[in-house]
């Protein structure tokens, strides 16, 4: 059993709160938002939670074991460090921190004191993403050649972060998890069409040590919601469409093979088109599994699938993409 503080009850925090409140491993819950309107509104939905406007009440409470931070990105680091300094385990929403230096400080401080750090890479607790990991590990697709991913819609323009920091953490966390590696090449191109200085569309290219390549498109400006990933392997190919109610994953037995040349200089390509299979998926709520993992790790001291260290890898790639994009914006427009 653990006592948990939840800081930030804006758009996303209440979703985490709903799931932690439903978990039997969580005993006492203290919720906090500096905005009294938000605190009272959400507090009235969870009457058994204690409420405070001041996050120091949570940090200084010796009975609190872990703190969930679902506030704006720039406040992740100061709040997380304060929690860690008071001996609390931390769950920090994505992106883990606003730059790699801060992320590293959080992770190293926690690791030295054996405190759990976890990042809210929610998709890594979702049934289709876990199924794809299994499929890739079974080598059914062969070696991974490339992955493309589109995450676009007419989204909420954020005032403090670009579309890269808002949406790409999802794709980056999935890519790095599936491939089991972090990129050694990241570059981005895009534009700030609506609010100057805050890019709202970006096309990001990534290269990985294994030789796999990836392209991630993120945008807050698109007529409809796309959440589509294509994974091309040396044996088979896969499409993951998260907007589909059923059959989110389809595996295509398609590919191109080079036939042995019969004479010097002659080669032939053989195109293969076989079955299309949609695997059965488990059914559970990702946020429920995510909160269960945080509580389990506090109890056992083990490292979560989405550790702070993995969050730092994603932050490093976001930072590189952002830098590459801002250089191009400065030079070309
Ligand atoms: N995992 C996901 O799929 C997902 C989805 C949406 C948002 N998020 C993440 O969740 C986080 C919050 O996003 P949001 O859209 O809910 O933001 P939001 O602006 O709607 O809410 C943030 C809340 O935090 C409160 N707050 C800020 N600083 C505070 C402090 N020092 N003490 C107490 N309260 C404080 C604000 O008053 C506000 O109510 C971000 O990191 C975002 O990237 C994750």
Tab-separated table of C-alpha atoms and ligand atoms in Angstrom:
chain	number	residue	atom	x	y	z
A	1	UNK	CA	0.000	0.000	0.000
A	2	UNK	CA	1.299	3.486	-0.842
A	3	UNK	CA	0.239	7.054	-0.125
A	4	UNK	CA	0.289	9.222	-3.219
A	5	UNK	CA	0.194	12.946	-4.005
A	6	UNK	CA	-1.157	14.103	-7.379
A	7	UNK	CA	-0.047	17.574	-8.541
A	8	UNK	CA	-1.772	19.187	-11.553
A	9	UNK	CA	-5.499	18.675	-12.105
A	10	UNK	CA	-5.873	20.346	-15.504
A	11	UNK	CA	-6.736	18.355	-18.623
A	12	UNK	CA	-4.632	15.218	-18.030
A	13	UNK	CA	-4.132	14.942	-14.236
A	14	UNK	CA	-7.765	13.886	-13.533
A	15	UNK	CA	-7.306	10.853	-15.841
A	16	UNK	CA	-4.336	9.696	-13.766
A	17	UNK	CA	-6.223	10.468	-10.566
A	18	UNK	CA	-9.255	8.418	-11.667
A	19	UNK	CA	-7.030	5.393	-12.230
A	20	UNK	CA	-4.899	5.715	-9.107
A	21	UNK	CA	-8.039	6.256	-7.004
A	22	UNK	CA	-9.461	2.984	-8.375
A	23	UNK	CA	-6.299	1.052	-7.473
A	24	UNK	CA	-6.342	-0.897	-4.216
A	25	UNK	CA	-2.589	-0.489	-3.741
A	26	UNK	CA	-3.130	3.275	-3.204
A	27	UNK	CA	-4.205	4.132	0.320
A	28	UNK	CA	-4.188	7.877	1.053
A	29	UNK	CA	-4.457	10.340	-1.832
A	30	UNK	CA	-3.611	14.037	-1.564
A	31	UNK	CA	-4.470	16.131	-4.619
A	32	UNK	CA	-3.081	19.556	-5.469
A	33	UNK	CA	-3.610	22.330	-7.981
A	34	UNK	CA	-2.552	25.938	-7.524
A	35	UNK	CA	-5.789	26.972	-9.264
A	36	UNK	CA	-8.568	26.863	-6.616
A	37	UNK	CA	-11.245	26.431	-9.320
A	38	UNK	CA	-9.586	23.265	-10.669
A	39	UNK	CA	-8.888	21.922	-7.169
A	40	UNK	CA	-12.500	22.331	-6.065
A	41	UNK	CA	-13.994	21.022	-9.304
A	42	UNK	CA	-11.874	17.840	-9.336
A	43	UNK	CA	-11.918	17.558	-5.532
A	44	UNK	CA	-15.717	17.370	-5.568
A	45	UNK	CA	-15.514	14.333	-7.879
A	46	UNK	CA	-13.090	12.570	-5.501
A	47	UNK	CA	-14.425	13.411	-2.017
A	48	UNK	CA	-12.174	10.900	-0.240
A	49	UNK	CA	-9.010	12.726	-1.412
A	50	UNK	CA	-7.356	15.363	0.768
A	51	UNK	CA	-6.956	18.691	-1.078
A	52	UNK	CA	-4.285	21.376	-1.087
A	53	UNK	CA	-3.397	24.446	-3.151
A	54	UNK	CA	0.255	24.226	-2.106
A	55	UNK	CA	2.428	21.369	-3.384
A	56	UNK	CA	4.805	21.815	-0.408
A	57	UNK	CA	2.091	20.228	1.749
A	58	UNK	CA	2.661	17.046	-0.270
A	59	UNK	CA	6.470	17.277	-0.302
A	60	UNK	CA	6.676	17.877	3.464
A	61	UNK	CA	4.193	15.141	4.379
A	62	UNK	CA	6.339	12.277	5.721
A	63	UNK	CA	3.599	9.706	4.980
A	64	UNK	CA	3.516	10.384	1.234
A	65	UNK	CA	5.521	7.751	-0.686
A	66	UNK	CA	5.130	8.871	-4.294
A	67	UNK	CA	4.204	11.989	-6.249
A	68	UNK	CA	2.471	12.149	-9.632
A	69	UNK	CA	3.291	15.333	-11.548
A	70	UNK	CA	0.875	16.299	-14.346
A	71	UNK	CA	1.638	19.999	-14.682
A	72	UNK	CA	2.946	22.121	-17.553
A	73	UNK	CA	6.299	20.968	-18.955
A	74	UNK	CA	8.465	23.775	-17.547
A	75	UNK	CA	7.383	22.909	-13.992
A	76	UNK	CA	8.255	19.174	-14.220
A	77	UNK	CA	11.894	19.634	-13.164
A	78	UNK	CA	11.446	21.935	-10.122
A	79	UNK	CA	8.509	19.913	-8.798
A	80	UNK	CA	10.199	16.555	-9.420
A	81	UNK	CA	13.471	17.652	-7.775
A	82	UNK	CA	11.613	18.941	-4.730
A	83	UNK	CA	9.746	15.643	-4.446
A	84	UNK	CA	12.991	13.646	-4.772
A	85	UNK	CA	14.779	15.822	-2.199
A	86	UNK	CA	11.988	14.915	0.213
A	87	UNK	CA	12.531	11.204	-0.478
A	88	UNK	CA	9.468	10.665	-2.700
A	89	UNK	CA	9.236	8.364	-5.717
A	90	UNK	CA	8.134	10.280	-8.813
A	91	UNK	CA	5.872	9.765	-11.803
A	92	UNK	CA	6.282	12.665	-14.251
A	93	UNK	CA	4.079	13.212	-17.276
A	94	UNK	CA	5.655	13.297	-20.727
A	95	UNK	CA	7.948	14.917	-21.704
A	96	UNK	CA	9.967	13.963	-18.614
A	97	UNK	CA	11.804	17.328	-18.540
A	98	UNK	CA	12.337	20.339	-20.773
A	99	UNK	CA	15.938	19.395	-21.592
A	100	UNK	CA	18.428	16.539	-21.220
A	101	UNK	CA	20.532	18.222	-18.521
A	102	UNK	CA	17.527	18.514	-16.220
A	103	UNK	CA	16.317	15.001	-17.037
A	104	UNK	CA	19.755	13.587	-16.245
A	105	UNK	CA	19.923	15.421	-12.921
A	106	UNK	CA	16.520	14.011	-11.922
A	107	UNK	CA	17.458	10.458	-12.900
A	108	UNK	CA	20.894	10.491	-11.274
A	109	UNK	CA	19.645	12.068	-8.054
A	110	UNK	CA	16.915	9.415	-7.793
A	111	UNK	CA	19.140	6.481	-8.732
A	112	UNK	CA	21.685	7.344	-6.019
A	113	UNK	CA	18.885	7.282	-3.445
A	114	UNK	CA	17.087	4.240	-4.886
A	115	UNK	CA	13.940	6.249	-5.634
A	116	UNK	CA	11.665	5.238	-8.513
A	117	UNK	CA	11.444	7.591	-11.488
A	118	UNK	CA	8.747	6.954	-14.062
A	119	UNK	CA	7.580	8.913	-17.105
A	120	UNK	CA	4.045	9.040	-18.526
A	121	UNK	CA	4.709	7.311	-21.841
A	122	UNK	CA	1.174	5.963	-21.748
A	123	UNK	CA	1.273	4.124	-25.072
A	124	UNK	CA	3.822	1.664	-23.680
A	125	UNK	CA	0.998	0.285	-21.532
A	126	UNK	CA	-1.495	-0.070	-24.401
A	127	UNK	CA	-2.465	-3.487	-25.821
A	128	UNK	CA	-1.579	-2.779	-29.509
A	129	UNK	CA	1.864	-1.357	-28.661
A	130	UNK	CA	2.632	-4.351	-26.419
A	131	UNK	CA	1.430	-6.748	-29.127
A	132	UNK	CA	3.701	-5.069	-31.705
A	133	UNK	CA	6.653	-5.459	-29.318
A	134	UNK	CA	5.868	-9.216	-29.116
A	135	UNK	CA	5.590	-9.465	-32.905
A	136	UNK	CA	8.912	-7.689	-33.439
A	137	UNK	CA	10.650	-9.822	-30.820
A	138	UNK	CA	9.352	-12.996	-32.480
A	139	UNK	CA	11.090	-11.788	-35.688
A	140	UNK	CA	7.887	-12.446	-37.658
A	141	UNK	CA	8.584	-9.279	-39.667
A	142	UNK	CA	12.297	-10.132	-40.053
A	143	UNK	CA	14.800	-7.294	-39.586
A	144	UNK	CA	13.157	-3.877	-39.260
A	145	UNK	CA	13.992	-1.683	-42.222
A	146	UNK	CA	11.936	1.451	-41.607
A	147	UNK	CA	9.015	2.861	-39.638
A	148	UNK	CA	6.790	5.796	-40.535
A	149	UNK	CA	4.383	7.398	-38.114
A	150	UNK	CA	1.712	10.108	-38.476
A	151	UNK	CA	0.214	11.841	-35.470
A	152	UNK	CA	-1.773	14.778	-36.819
A	153	UNK	CA	-5.094	16.473	-36.149
A	154	UNK	CA	-6.578	19.924	-35.627
A	155	UNK	CA	-5.015	19.949	-32.171
A	156	UNK	CA	-4.868	22.342	-29.287
A	157	UNK	CA	-2.057	24.813	-29.939
A	158	UNK	CA	0.141	24.834	-26.827
A	159	UNK	CA	1.621	28.181	-25.796
A	160	UNK	CA	4.757	26.902	-24.085
A	161	UNK	CA	5.923	23.961	-26.211
A	162	UNK	CA	6.186	23.138	-29.911
A	163	UNK	CA	4.271	20.320	-31.565
A	164	UNK	CA	7.458	18.234	-31.293
A	165	UNK	CA	7.472	18.352	-27.470
A	166	UNK	CA	3.708	17.857	-27.315
A	167	UNK	CA	3.135	14.945	-29.700
A	168	UNK	CA	6.470	13.328	-30.644
A	169	UNK	CA	7.138	11.879	-27.131
A	170	UNK	CA	4.446	9.306	-27.960
A	171	UNK	CA	6.051	8.188	-31.234
A	172	UNK	CA	9.617	8.365	-29.953
A	173	UNK	CA	8.800	6.309	-26.859
A	174	UNK	CA	7.110	3.632	-28.988
A	175	UNK	CA	9.916	3.545	-31.578
A	176	UNK	CA	12.677	3.245	-28.979
A	177	UNK	CA	10.740	0.572	-27.083
A	178	UNK	CA	9.962	-1.492	-30.167
A	179	UNK	CA	13.468	-1.273	-31.603
A	180	UNK	CA	15.168	-1.618	-28.196
A	181	UNK	CA	17.562	1.209	-29.056
A	182	UNK	CA	17.836	4.996	-29.168
A	183	UNK	CA	18.640	6.924	-32.360
A	184	UNK	CA	22.096	8.027	-33.408
A	185	UNK	CA	20.656	10.475	-35.945
A	186	UNK	CA	17.763	12.941	-35.525
A	187	UNK	CA	16.806	15.868	-37.758
A	188	UNK	CA	13.609	17.796	-38.249
A	189	UNK	CA	11.953	20.154	-40.662
A	190	UNK	CA	8.713	22.062	-40.122
A	191	UNK	CA	7.037	25.425	-39.671
A	192	UNK	CA	5.331	27.763	-37.196
A	193	UNK	CA	2.217	28.667	-39.206
A	194	UNK	CA	-0.248	29.834	-36.539
A	195	UNK	CA	1.755	31.154	-33.570
A	196	UNK	CA	5.158	32.550	-34.563
A	197	UNK	CA	8.013	30.824	-32.742
A	198	UNK	CA	5.924	27.748	-31.849
A	199	UNK	CA	6.202	25.172	-34.645
A	200	UNK	CA	2.860	23.474	-35.337
A	201	UNK	CA	4.023	20.988	-37.959
A	202	UNK	CA	7.224	18.911	-38.045
A	203	UNK	CA	8.658	16.071	-40.097
A	204	UNK	CA	11.330	14.263	-38.125
A	205	UNK	CA	13.844	11.746	-39.522
A	206	UNK	CA	15.616	9.310	-37.235
A	207	UNK	CA	18.382	6.750	-37.793
A	208	UNK	CA	19.211	3.887	-35.432
A	209	UNK	CA	22.425	1.925	-34.768
A	210	UNK	CA	20.760	-1.276	-36.121
A	211	UNK	CA	20.316	0.397	-39.541
A	212	UNK	CA	16.559	0.969	-39.083
A	213	UNK	CA	15.291	4.405	-40.138
A	214	UNK	CA	12.109	6.242	-39.180
A	215	UNK	CA	10.052	9.254	-40.144
A	216	UNK	CA	7.625	10.847	-37.699
A	217	UNK	CA	5.080	13.471	-38.794
A	218	UNK	CA	3.460	15.551	-36.087
A	219	UNK	CA	1.017	18.435	-36.607
A	220	UNK	CA	-1.694	20.409	-34.872
A	221	UNK	CA	-2.967	21.457	-38.300
A	222	UNK	CA	-4.763	18.700	-40.168
A	223	UNK	CA	-8.381	18.126	-41.179
A	224	UNK	CA	-8.789	14.810	-39.409
A	225	UNK	CA	-7.112	12.741	-36.742
A	226	UNK	CA	-4.432	10.319	-37.995
A	227	UNK	CA	-2.611	7.934	-35.668
A	228	UNK	CA	-0.981	5.591	-38.114
A	229	UNK	CA	2.309	3.693	-37.975
A	230	UNK	CA	3.770	1.536	-40.742
A	231	UNK	CA	6.552	-0.922	-39.912
A	232	UNK	CA	8.418	-2.494	-42.806
A	233	UNK	CA	10.510	-5.574	-42.105
A	234	UNK	CA	12.635	-7.769	-44.334
A	235	UNK	CA	9.960	-10.546	-44.255
A	236	UNK	CA	6.603	-8.902	-43.538
A	237	UNK	CA	5.030	-5.480	-42.981
A	238	UNK	CA	2.629	-4.125	-40.384
A	239	UNK	CA	0.167	-1.244	-40.111
A	240	UNK	CA	-0.973	0.014	-36.710
A	241	UNK	CA	-3.920	2.403	-36.881
A	242	UNK	CA	-4.877	3.573	-33.400
A	243	UNK	CA	-8.023	5.325	-34.664
A	244	UNK	CA	-9.562	1.981	-35.746
A	245	UNK	CA	-12.074	0.639	-33.208
A	246	UNK	CA	-11.216	-2.983	-34.161
A	247	UNK	CA	-8.294	-4.545	-36.019
A	248	UNK	CA	-5.861	-1.828	-34.949
A	249	UNK	CA	-2.949	-3.981	-36.174
A	250	UNK	CA	-2.706	-5.665	-39.566
A	251	UNK	CA	0.251	-7.822	-40.589
A	252	UNK	CA	0.844	-8.057	-44.329
A	253	UNK	CA	2.767	-10.976	-45.762
A	254	UNK	CA	4.193	-8.721	-48.458
A	255	UNK	CA	7.727	-8.120	-49.609
A	256	UNK	CA	10.247	-8.019	-52.413
A	257	UNK	CA	12.959	-10.657	-52.806
A	258	UNK	CA	15.940	-10.565	-55.142
A	259	UNK	CA	16.191	-13.847	-57.047
A	260	UNK	CA	19.609	-15.397	-57.638
A	261	UNK	CA	20.909	-14.101	-61.036
A	262	UNK	CA	21.027	-16.801	-63.678
A	263	UNK	CA	23.766	-15.051	-65.609
A	264	UNK	CA	26.256	-12.268	-64.840
A	265	UNK	CA	24.653	-8.816	-64.488
A	266	UNK	CA	21.101	-10.110	-64.579
A	267	UNK	CA	18.855	-9.957	-61.546
A	268	UNK	CA	15.132	-10.339	-60.981
A	269	UNK	CA	12.831	-9.090	-58.276
A	270	UNK	CA	10.052	-11.276	-56.960
A	271	UNK	CA	7.076	-9.507	-55.368
A	272	UNK	CA	5.277	-11.474	-52.667
A	273	UNK	CA	1.639	-10.800	-51.673
A	274	UNK	CA	0.201	-13.189	-49.127
A	275	UNK	CA	-2.255	-13.159	-46.240
A	276	UNK	CA	-3.291	-10.165	-44.163
A	277	UNK	CA	-3.706	-11.087	-40.504
A	278	UNK	CA	-5.105	-8.984	-37.660
A	279	UNK	CA	-3.960	-10.385	-34.301
A	280	UNK	CA	-6.246	-10.563	-31.280
A	281	UNK	CA	-5.516	-7.835	-28.721
A	282	UNK	CA	-5.931	-7.881	-24.961
A	283	UNK	CA	-8.391	-5.391	-23.594
A	284	UNK	CA	-7.415	-3.150	-20.679
A	285	UNK	CA	-7.056	0.545	-19.998
A	286	UNK	CA	-3.439	1.725	-20.498
A	287	UNK	CA	-3.663	4.335	-17.713
A	288	UNK	CA	-4.817	1.672	-15.303
A	289	UNK	CA	-1.792	-0.495	-16.157
A	290	UNK	CA	0.479	2.579	-15.963
A	291	UNK	CA	-0.679	3.513	-12.451
A	292	UNK	CA	-0.462	-0.135	-11.355
A	293	UNK	CA	3.170	-0.197	-12.559
A	294	UNK	CA	4.034	2.955	-10.564
A	295	UNK	CA	2.528	1.512	-7.367
A	296	UNK	CA	4.152	-1.904	-7.939
A	297	UNK	CA	7.585	-0.305	-8.457
A	298	UNK	CA	7.215	1.784	-5.267
A	299	UNK	CA	6.370	-1.425	-3.410
A	300	UNK	CA	9.123	-3.599	-4.908
A	301	UNK	CA	11.799	-1.007	-5.729
A	302	UNK	CA	11.968	-2.317	-9.313
A	303	UNK	CA	12.415	-0.120	-12.373
A	304	UNK	CA	9.322	0.609	-14.487
A	305	UNK	CA	9.088	-0.136	-18.215
A	306	UNK	CA	8.931	3.637	-18.716
A	307	UNK	CA	11.730	4.594	-16.328
A	308	UNK	CA	12.980	8.143	-15.932
A	309	UNK	CA	16.101	7.000	-17.799
A	310	UNK	CA	13.992	6.017	-20.833
A	311	UNK	CA	12.218	9.380	-20.480
A	312	UNK	CA	15.633	11.046	-20.664
A	313	UNK	CA	16.379	9.214	-23.956
A	314	UNK	CA	13.171	10.599	-25.414
A	315	UNK	CA	13.985	14.111	-24.140
A	316	UNK	CA	17.434	13.903	-25.787
A	317	UNK	CA	15.842	13.060	-29.153
A	318	UNK	CA	13.177	15.790	-28.752
A	319	UNK	CA	15.869	18.330	-27.971
A	320	UNK	CA	17.933	17.335	-31.012
A	321	UNK	CA	14.866	17.489	-33.254
A	322	UNK	CA	13.884	20.888	-31.858
A	323	UNK	CA	17.391	22.280	-32.334
A	324	UNK	CA	17.526	21.025	-35.905
A	325	UNK	CA	14.119	22.568	-36.638
A	326	UNK	CA	14.875	25.935	-35.050
A	327	UNK	CA	18.162	26.212	-37.013
A	328	UNK	CA	16.252	25.626	-40.249
A	329	UNK	CA	13.505	28.088	-39.242
A	330	UNK	CA	16.134	30.751	-38.524
A	331	UNK	CA	18.047	30.153	-41.744
A	332	UNK	CA	15.339	29.602	-44.313
A	333	UNK	CA	12.356	31.751	-43.493
B	1	LIG	N1	0.287	10.897	-21.512
B	1	LIG	C1	-0.554	11.537	-22.292
B	1	LIG	O1	-1.140	10.968	-23.213
B	1	LIG	C2	-0.793	13.009	-22.037
B	1	LIG	C3	-1.878	13.658	-22.625
B	1	LIG	C4	-2.058	15.028	-22.352
B	1	LIG	C5	-1.165	15.718	-21.564
B	1	LIG	N2	-0.098	15.040	-21.032
B	1	LIG	C6	0.889	15.747	-20.222
B	1	LIG	O2	0.319	16.097	-18.976
B	1	LIG	C7	0.909	17.299	-18.486
B	1	LIG	C8	-0.192	18.309	-18.162
B	1	LIG	O3	-0.856	18.638	-19.348
B	1	LIG	P1	-2.327	19.271	-19.311
B	1	LIG	O4	-2.773	19.336	-20.721
B	1	LIG	O5	-3.160	18.578	-18.301
B	1	LIG	O6	-1.995	20.752	-18.794
B	1	LIG	P2	-3.019	21.782	-18.141
B	1	LIG	O7	-2.410	23.126	-18.369
B	1	LIG	O8	-4.414	21.508	-18.596
B	1	LIG	O9	-2.992	21.432	-16.586
B	1	LIG	C9	-1.894	21.688	-15.774
B	1	LIG	C10	-2.425	21.949	-14.364
B	1	LIG	O10	-1.307	22.022	-13.478
B	1	LIG	C11	-1.548	23.063	-12.543
B	1	LIG	N3	-0.246	23.500	-12.032
B	1	LIG	C12	0.800	24.009	-12.731
B	1	LIG	N4	1.846	24.268	-11.906
B	1	LIG	C13	1.452	23.882	-10.660
B	1	LIG	C14	2.091	23.868	-9.379
B	1	LIG	N5	3.344	24.307	-9.221
B	1	LIG	N6	1.394	23.415	-8.317
B	1	LIG	C15	0.125	22.964	-8.457
B	1	LIG	N7	-0.530	22.951	-9.658
B	1	LIG	C16	0.126	23.387	-10.729
B	1	LIG	C17	-2.282	24.129	-13.339
B	1	LIG	O11	-3.024	25.002	-12.488
B	1	LIG	C18	-3.179	23.281	-14.233
B	1	LIG	O12	-4.452	23.043	-13.648
B	1	LIG	C19	1.891	17.772	-19.569
B	1	LIG	O13	3.168	17.319	-19.260
B	1	LIG	C20	1.377	17.052	-20.821
B	1	LIG	O14	2.392	16.842	-21.791
B	1	LIG	C21	0.085	13.725	-21.232
